[in-house]
mmCIF file of C-alpha atoms in Angstrom:
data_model
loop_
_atom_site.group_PDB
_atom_site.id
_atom_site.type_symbol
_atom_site.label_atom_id
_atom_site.label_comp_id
_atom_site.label_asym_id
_atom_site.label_seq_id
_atom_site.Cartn_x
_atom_site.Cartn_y
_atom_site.Cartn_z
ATOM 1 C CA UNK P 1 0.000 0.000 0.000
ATOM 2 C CA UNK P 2 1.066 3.203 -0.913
ATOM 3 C CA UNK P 3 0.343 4.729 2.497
ATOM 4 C CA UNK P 4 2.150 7.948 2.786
ATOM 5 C CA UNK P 5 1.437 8.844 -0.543
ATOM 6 C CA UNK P 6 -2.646 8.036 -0.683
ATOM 7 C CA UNK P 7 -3.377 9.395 3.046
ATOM 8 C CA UNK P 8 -2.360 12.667 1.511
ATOM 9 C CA UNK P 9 -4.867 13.452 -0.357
ATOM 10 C CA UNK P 10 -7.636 11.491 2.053
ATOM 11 C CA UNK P 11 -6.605 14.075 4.514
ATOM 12 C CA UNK P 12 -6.559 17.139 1.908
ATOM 13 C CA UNK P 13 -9.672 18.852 4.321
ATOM 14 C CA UNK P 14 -7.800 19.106 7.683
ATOM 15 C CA UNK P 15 -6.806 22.000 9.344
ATOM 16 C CA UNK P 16 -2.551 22.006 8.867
ATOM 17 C CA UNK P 17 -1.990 18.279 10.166
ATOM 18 C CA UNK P 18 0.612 17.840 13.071
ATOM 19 C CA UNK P 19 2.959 16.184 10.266
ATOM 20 C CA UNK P 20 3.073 19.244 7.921
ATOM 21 C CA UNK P 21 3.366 21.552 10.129
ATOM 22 C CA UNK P 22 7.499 22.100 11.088
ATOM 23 C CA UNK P 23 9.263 21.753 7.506
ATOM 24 C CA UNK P 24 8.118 18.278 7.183
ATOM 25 C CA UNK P 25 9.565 16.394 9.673
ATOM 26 C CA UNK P 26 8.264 13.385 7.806
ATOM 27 C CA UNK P 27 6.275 13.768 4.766
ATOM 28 C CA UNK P 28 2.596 15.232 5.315
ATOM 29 C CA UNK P 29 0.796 11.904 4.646
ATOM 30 C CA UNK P 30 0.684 10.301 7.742
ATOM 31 C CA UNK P 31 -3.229 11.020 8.586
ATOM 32 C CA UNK P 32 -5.662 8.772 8.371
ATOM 33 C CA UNK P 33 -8.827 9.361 6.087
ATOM 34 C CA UNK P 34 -10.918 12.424 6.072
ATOM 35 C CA UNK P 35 -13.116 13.334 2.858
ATOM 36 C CA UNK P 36 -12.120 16.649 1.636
ATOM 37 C CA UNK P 37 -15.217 19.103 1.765
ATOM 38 C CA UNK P 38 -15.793 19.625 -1.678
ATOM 39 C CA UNK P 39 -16.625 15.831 -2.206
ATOM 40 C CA UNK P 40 -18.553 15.906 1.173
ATOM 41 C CA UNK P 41 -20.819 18.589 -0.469
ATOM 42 C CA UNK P 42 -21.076 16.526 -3.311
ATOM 43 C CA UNK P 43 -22.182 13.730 -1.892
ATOM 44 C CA UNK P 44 -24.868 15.291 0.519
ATOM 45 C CA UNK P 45 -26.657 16.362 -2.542
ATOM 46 C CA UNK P 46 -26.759 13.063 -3.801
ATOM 47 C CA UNK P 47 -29.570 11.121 -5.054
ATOM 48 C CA UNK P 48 -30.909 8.944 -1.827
ATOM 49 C CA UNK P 49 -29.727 5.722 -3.460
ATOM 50 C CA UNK P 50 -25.864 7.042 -3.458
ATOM 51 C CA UNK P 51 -25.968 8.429 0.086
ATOM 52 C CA UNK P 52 -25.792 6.366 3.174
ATOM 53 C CA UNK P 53 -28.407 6.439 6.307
ATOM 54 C CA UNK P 54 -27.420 7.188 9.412
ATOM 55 C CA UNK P 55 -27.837 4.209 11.245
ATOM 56 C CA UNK P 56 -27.582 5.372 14.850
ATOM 57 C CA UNK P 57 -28.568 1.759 16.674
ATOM 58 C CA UNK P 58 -25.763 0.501 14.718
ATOM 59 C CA UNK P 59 -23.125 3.001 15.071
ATOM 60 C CA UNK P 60 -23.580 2.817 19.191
ATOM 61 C CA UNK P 61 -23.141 -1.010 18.835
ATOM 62 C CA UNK P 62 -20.129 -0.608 17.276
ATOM 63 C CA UNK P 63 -18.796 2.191 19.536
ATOM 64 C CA UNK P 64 -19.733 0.015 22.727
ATOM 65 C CA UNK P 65 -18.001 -3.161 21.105
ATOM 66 C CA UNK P 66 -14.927 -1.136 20.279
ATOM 67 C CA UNK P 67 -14.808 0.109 23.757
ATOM 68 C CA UNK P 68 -15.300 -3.133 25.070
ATOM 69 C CA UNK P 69 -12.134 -4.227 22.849
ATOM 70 C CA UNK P 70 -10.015 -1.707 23.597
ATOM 71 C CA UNK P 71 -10.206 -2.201 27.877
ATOM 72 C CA UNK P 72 -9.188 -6.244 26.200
ATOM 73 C CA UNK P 73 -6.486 -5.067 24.469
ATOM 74 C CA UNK P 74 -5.293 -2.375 26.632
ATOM 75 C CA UNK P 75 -5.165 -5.275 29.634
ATOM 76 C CA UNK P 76 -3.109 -7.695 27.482
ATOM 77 C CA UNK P 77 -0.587 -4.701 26.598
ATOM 78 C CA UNK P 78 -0.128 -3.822 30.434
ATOM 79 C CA UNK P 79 0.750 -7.021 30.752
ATOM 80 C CA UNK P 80 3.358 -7.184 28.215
ATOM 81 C CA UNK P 81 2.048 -8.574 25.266
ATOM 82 C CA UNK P 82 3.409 -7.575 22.033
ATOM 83 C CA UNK P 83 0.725 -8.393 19.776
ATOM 84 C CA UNK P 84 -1.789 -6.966 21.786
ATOM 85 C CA UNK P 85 -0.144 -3.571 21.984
ATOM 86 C CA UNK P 86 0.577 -3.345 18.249
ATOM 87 C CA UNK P 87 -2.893 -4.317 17.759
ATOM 88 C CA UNK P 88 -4.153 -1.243 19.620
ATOM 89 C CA UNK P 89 -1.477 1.257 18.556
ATOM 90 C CA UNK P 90 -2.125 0.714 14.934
ATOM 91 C CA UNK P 91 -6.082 0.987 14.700
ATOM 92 C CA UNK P 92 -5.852 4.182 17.093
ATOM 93 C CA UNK P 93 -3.126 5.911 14.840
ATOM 94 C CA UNK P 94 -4.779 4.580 11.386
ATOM 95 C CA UNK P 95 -8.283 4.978 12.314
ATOM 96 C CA UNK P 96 -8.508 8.591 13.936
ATOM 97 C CA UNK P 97 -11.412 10.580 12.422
ATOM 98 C CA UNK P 98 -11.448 8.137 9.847
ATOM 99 C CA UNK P 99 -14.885 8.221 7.228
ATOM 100 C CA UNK P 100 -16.100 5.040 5.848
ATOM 101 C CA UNK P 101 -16.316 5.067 1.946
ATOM 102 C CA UNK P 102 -15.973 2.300 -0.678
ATOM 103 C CA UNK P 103 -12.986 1.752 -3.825
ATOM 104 C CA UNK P 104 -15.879 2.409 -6.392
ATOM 105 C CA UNK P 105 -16.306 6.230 -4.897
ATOM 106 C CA UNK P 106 -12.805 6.871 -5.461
ATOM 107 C CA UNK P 107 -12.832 7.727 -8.591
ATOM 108 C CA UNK P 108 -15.696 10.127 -8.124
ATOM 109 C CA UNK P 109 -13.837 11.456 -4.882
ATOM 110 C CA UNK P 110 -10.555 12.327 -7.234
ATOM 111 C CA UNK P 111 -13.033 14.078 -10.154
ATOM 112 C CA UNK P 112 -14.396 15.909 -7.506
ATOM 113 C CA UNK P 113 -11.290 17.006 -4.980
ATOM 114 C CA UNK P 114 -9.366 17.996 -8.355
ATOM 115 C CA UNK P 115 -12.087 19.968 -9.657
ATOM 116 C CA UNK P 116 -12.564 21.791 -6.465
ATOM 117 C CA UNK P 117 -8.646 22.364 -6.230
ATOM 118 C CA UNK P 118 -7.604 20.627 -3.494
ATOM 119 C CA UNK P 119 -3.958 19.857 -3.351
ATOM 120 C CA UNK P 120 -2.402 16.900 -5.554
ATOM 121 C CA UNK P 121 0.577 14.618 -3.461
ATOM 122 C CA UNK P 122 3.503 14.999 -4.704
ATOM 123 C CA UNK P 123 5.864 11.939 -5.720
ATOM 124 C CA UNK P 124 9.548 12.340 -7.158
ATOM 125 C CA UNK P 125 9.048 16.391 -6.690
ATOM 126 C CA UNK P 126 6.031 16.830 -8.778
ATOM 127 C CA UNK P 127 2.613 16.214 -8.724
ATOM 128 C CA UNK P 128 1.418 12.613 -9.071
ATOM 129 C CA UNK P 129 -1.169 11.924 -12.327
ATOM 130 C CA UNK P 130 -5.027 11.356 -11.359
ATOM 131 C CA UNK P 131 -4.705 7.980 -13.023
ATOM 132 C CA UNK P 132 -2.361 7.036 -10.057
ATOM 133 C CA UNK P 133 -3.927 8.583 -7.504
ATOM 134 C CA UNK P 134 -6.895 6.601 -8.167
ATOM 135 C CA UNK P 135 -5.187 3.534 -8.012
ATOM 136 C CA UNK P 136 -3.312 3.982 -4.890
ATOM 137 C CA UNK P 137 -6.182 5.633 -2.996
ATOM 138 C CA UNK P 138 -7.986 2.203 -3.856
ATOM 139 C CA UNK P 139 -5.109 0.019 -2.475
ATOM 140 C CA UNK P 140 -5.509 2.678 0.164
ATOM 141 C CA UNK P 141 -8.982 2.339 0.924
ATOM 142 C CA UNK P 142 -8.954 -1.319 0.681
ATOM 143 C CA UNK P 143 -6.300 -1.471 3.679
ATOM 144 C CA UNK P 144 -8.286 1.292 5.935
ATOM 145 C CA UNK P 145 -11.393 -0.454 5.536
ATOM 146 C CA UNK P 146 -9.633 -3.704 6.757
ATOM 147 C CA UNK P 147 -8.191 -1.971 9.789
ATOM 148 C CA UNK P 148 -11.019 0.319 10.403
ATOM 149 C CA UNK P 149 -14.707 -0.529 9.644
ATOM 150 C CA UNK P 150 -17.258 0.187 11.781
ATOM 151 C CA UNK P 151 -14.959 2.726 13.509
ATOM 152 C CA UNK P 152 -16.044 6.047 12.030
ATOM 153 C CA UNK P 153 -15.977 8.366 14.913
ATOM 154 C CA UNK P 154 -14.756 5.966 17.658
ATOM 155 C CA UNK P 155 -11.233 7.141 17.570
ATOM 156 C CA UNK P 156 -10.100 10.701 17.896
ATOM 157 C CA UNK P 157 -7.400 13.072 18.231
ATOM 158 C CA UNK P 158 -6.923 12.720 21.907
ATOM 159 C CA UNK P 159 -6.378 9.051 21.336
ATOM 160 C CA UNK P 160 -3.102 9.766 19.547
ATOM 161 C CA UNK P 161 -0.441 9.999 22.501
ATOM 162 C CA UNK P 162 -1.572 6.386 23.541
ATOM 163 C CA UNK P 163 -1.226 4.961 20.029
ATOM 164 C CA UNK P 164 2.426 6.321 19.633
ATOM 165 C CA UNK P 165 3.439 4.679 22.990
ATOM 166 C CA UNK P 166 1.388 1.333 22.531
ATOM 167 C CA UNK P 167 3.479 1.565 18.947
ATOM 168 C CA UNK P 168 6.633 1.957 20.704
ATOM 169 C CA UNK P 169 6.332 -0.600 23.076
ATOM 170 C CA UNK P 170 5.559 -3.321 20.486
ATOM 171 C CA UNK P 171 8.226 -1.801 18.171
ATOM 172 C CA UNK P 172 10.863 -2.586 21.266
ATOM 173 C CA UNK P 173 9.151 -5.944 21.651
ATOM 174 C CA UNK P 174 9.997 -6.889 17.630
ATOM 175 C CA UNK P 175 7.013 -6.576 16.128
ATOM 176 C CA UNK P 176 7.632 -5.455 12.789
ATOM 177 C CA UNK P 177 4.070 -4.071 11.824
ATOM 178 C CA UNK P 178 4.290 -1.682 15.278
ATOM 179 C CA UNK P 179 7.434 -0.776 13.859
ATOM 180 C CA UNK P 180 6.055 0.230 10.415
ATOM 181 C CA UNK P 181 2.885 2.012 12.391
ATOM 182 C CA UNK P 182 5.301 3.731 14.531
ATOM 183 C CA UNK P 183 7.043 5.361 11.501
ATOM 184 C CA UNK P 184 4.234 6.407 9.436
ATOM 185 C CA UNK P 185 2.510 8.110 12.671
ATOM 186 C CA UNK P 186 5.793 9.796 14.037
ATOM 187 C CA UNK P 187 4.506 13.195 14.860
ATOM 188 C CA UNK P 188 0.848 12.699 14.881
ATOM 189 C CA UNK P 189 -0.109 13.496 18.429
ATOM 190 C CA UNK P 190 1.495 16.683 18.083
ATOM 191 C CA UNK P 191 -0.866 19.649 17.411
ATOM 192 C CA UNK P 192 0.949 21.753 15.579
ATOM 193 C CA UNK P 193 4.824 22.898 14.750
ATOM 194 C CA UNK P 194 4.422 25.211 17.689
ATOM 195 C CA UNK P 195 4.166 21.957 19.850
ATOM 196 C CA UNK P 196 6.871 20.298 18.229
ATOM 197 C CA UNK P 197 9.401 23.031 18.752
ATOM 198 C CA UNK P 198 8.228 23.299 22.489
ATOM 199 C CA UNK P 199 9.020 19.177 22.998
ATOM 200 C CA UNK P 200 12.138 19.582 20.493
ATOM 201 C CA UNK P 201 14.549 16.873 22.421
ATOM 202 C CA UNK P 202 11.050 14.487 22.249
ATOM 203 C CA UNK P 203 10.821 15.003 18.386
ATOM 204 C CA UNK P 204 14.036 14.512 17.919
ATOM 205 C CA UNK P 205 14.431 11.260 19.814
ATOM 206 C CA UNK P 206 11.100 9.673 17.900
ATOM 207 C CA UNK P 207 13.241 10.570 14.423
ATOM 208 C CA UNK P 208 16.349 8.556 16.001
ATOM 209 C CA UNK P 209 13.419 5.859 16.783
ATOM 210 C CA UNK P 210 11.988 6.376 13.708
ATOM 211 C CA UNK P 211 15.030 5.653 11.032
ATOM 212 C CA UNK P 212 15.867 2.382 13.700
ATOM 213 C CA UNK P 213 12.925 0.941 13.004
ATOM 214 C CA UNK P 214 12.601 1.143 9.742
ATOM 215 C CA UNK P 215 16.433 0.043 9.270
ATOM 216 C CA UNK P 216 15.061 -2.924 11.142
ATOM 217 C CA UNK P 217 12.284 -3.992 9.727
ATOM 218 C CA UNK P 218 14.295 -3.347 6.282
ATOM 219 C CA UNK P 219 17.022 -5.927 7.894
ATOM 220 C CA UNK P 220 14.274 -8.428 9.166
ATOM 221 C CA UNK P 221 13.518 -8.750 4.830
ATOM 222 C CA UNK P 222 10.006 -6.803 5.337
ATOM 223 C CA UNK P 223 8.833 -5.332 1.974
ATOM 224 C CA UNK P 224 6.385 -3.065 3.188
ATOM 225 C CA UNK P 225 9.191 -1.439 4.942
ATOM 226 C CA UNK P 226 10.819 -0.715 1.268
ATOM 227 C CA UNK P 227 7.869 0.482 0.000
ATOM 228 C CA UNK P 228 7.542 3.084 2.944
ATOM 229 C CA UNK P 229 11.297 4.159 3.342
ATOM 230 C CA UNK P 230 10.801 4.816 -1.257
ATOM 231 C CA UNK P 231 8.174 7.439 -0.253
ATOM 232 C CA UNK P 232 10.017 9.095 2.884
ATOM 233 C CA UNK P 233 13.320 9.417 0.835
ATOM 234 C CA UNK P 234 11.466 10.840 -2.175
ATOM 235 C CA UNK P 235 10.368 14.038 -0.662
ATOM 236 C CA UNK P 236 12.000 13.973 2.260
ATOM 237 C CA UNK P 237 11.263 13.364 6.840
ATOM 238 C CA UNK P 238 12.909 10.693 9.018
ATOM 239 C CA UNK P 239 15.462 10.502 6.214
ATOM 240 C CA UNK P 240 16.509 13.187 4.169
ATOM 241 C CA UNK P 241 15.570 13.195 0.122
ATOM 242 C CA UNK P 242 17.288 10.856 -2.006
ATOM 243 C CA UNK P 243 15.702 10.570 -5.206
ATOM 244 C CA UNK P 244 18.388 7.685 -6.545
ATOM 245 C CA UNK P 245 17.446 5.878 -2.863
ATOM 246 C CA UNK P 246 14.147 6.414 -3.034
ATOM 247 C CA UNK P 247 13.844 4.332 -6.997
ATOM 248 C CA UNK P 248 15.835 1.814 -5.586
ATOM 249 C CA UNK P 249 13.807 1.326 -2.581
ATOM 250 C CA UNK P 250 10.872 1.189 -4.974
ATOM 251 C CA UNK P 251 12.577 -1.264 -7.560
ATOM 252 C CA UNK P 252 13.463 -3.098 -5.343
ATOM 253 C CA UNK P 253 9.403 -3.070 -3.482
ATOM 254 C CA UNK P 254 8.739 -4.002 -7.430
ATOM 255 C CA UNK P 255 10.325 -7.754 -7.483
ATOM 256 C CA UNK P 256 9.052 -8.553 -3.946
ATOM 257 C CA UNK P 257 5.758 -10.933 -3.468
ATOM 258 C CA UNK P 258 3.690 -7.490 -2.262
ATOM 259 C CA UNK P 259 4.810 -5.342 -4.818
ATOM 260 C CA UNK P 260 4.014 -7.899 -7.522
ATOM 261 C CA UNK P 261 0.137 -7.925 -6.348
ATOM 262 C CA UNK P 262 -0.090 -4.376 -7.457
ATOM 263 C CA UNK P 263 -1.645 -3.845 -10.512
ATOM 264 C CA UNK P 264 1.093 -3.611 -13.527
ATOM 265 C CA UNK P 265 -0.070 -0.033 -14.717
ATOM 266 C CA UNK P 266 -0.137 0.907 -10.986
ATOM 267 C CA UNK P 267 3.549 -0.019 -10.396
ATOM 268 C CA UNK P 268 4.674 1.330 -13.765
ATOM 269 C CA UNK P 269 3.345 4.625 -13.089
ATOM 270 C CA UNK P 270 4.438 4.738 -9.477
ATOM 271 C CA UNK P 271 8.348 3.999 -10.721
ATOM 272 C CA UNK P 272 7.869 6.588 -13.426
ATOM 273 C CA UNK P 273 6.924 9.009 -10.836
ATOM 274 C CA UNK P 274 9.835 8.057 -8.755
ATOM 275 C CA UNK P 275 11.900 8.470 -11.450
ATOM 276 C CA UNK P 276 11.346 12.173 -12.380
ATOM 277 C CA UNK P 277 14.554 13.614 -10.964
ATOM 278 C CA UNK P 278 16.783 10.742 -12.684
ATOM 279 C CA UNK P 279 18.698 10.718 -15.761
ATOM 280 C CA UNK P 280 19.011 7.547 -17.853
ATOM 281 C CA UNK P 281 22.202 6.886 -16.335
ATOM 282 C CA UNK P 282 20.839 7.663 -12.399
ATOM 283 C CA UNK P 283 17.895 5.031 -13.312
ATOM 284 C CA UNK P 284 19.706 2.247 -15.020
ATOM 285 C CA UNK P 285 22.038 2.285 -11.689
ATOM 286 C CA UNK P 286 19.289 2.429 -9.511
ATOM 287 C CA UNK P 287 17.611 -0.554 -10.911
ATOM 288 C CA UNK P 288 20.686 -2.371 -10.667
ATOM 289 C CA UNK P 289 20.744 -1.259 -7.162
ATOM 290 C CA UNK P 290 17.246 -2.189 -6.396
ATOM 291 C CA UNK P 291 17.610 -5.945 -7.770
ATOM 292 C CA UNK P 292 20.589 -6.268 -5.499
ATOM 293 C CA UNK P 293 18.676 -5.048 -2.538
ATOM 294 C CA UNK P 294 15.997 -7.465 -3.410
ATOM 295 C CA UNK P 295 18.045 -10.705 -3.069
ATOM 296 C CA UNK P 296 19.758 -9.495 -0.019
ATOM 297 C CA UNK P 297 16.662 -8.253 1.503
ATOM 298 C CA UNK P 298 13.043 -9.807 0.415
ATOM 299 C CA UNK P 299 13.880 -12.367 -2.501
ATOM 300 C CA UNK P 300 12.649 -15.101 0.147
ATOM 301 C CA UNK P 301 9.662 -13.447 1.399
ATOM 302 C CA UNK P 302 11.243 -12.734 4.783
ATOM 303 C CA UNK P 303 9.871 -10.367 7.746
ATOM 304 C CA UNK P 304 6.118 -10.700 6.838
#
């Protein structure tokens, strides 16, 4: 999943996100999902047969059984377990203010958001092409509804402090996907740059954290982890911009098992995009890079 990239754009209608807001500390995508307004305008005047009821029997049920999951969770993580604590870290950092929505709206949802100007995310220093945005904000979607369904409204800003340090705590503990979690959500219980230049020694400890991680999960042969560090070192946080790392990173994501179930147009076009600031000669290196990283790193199929 192209995370970074696609929660960009599904986060387009917030007020200046934590992430943006102190010269990118990582890159501004690490929100979870949030219609922009144009497209929630759009929809509201909808015929009745394209909107959705509010269901409000239904949406307390879930509420009370995601309560009731949490206090599970949170009990298992006090006590040490791993799992548990990864568990809860990721669905509060992914999940916060998140909308329900379907892939078929997407493509309505980019129409609309591009028509109505909101801002395109940028991918090897320019602007990435609708026809990709669609397809990653599917893969996206896909992965959000997986993690998050049923949870519209249940988890909010306040929740983000505890996510980061149930993250942390199952990052120390080995678990890879905590790990991942931890790096896309870095900054996100910070409420603005102003906050993160008041707890400066704290920001710059969960960067240090950060790049471990991710060096980690790289070493344990995760792909994902690829995928993720291609998208930080092409516009720059954690790690400063690369644009010959971040190809290779993303070649190398190519050849792997996970990077293979993207759709062939979808990877083509997200390598082209990565591309952009490469010569012929940059790219040809890169790729020979990238296989090279492959068979060291995720050739087997390692770290899932």
């Amino acid at each position: 999943m192209a995370a970074l990239l696609a929660l960009a754009w599904f986060a387009a209608d917030r007020p200046a996100p934590p992430a943006q807001a102190l010269a990118k500390p990582v890159p501004a995508f690490t929100l979870p999902a949030v219609r922009p307004p144009a497209v929630a305008a759009t929809e509201a005047k909808a015929p009745a047969s394209r909107t959705r009821a509010a269901v409000p029997a239904e949406a307390t049920a879930t509420a009370v059984a995601f309560a009731q999951r949490r206090s599970e969770l949170e009990r298992s993580a006090r006590a040490g377990d791993a799992i548990a604590a990864a568990e809860l870290g990721g669905v509060l950092a992914t999940c916060v203010n998140y909308h329900g929505g379907t892939v078929e709206e997407i493509e309505d949802l980019v129409v609309n958001g591009l028509a109505t100007g909101v801002e395109v995310p940028v991918l090897g220093g320019r602007p990435i092409s609708p026809e990709l945005l669609v397809l990653v904000l599917q893969d996206t979607q896909r992965e959000l509804e997986s993690r998050c369904h049923g949870l519209a409204g249940a988890v909010t800003f306040d929740d983000q402090p505890a996510a980061i340090a149930w993250l942390q705590q199952a990052a120390d503990a080995g678990r890879i996907e905590a790990m991942l979690d931890y790096v896309r959500f870095t900054y996100q219980d910070f409420d603005d740059g102003k906050a993160m230049l008041v707890h400066a020694d704290e920001v710059l400890q969960r960067k240090r954290r950060a790049v471990t991680y991710l060096a980690q999960a790289i070493a344990a042969g995760n792909a994902d982890a690829l995928q993720l560090r291609a998208e930080i070192q092409s516009e720059g946080g954690v790690l400063p911009r690369n644009s010959p790392a971040a190809y290779t990173d993303a070649y190398a994501y190519s050849l792997t098992a996970q990077g293979r179930q993207w759709p062939a147009r979808q990877r083509e076009l997200y390598l082209d995009a990565l591309a952009q600031p490469l010569d012929a000669a940059q790219r040809e290196q890169a790729r020979q890079q990238g296989l090279a990283l492959w068979q060291r790193c995720c050739s087997q199929g390692a770290g899932r």
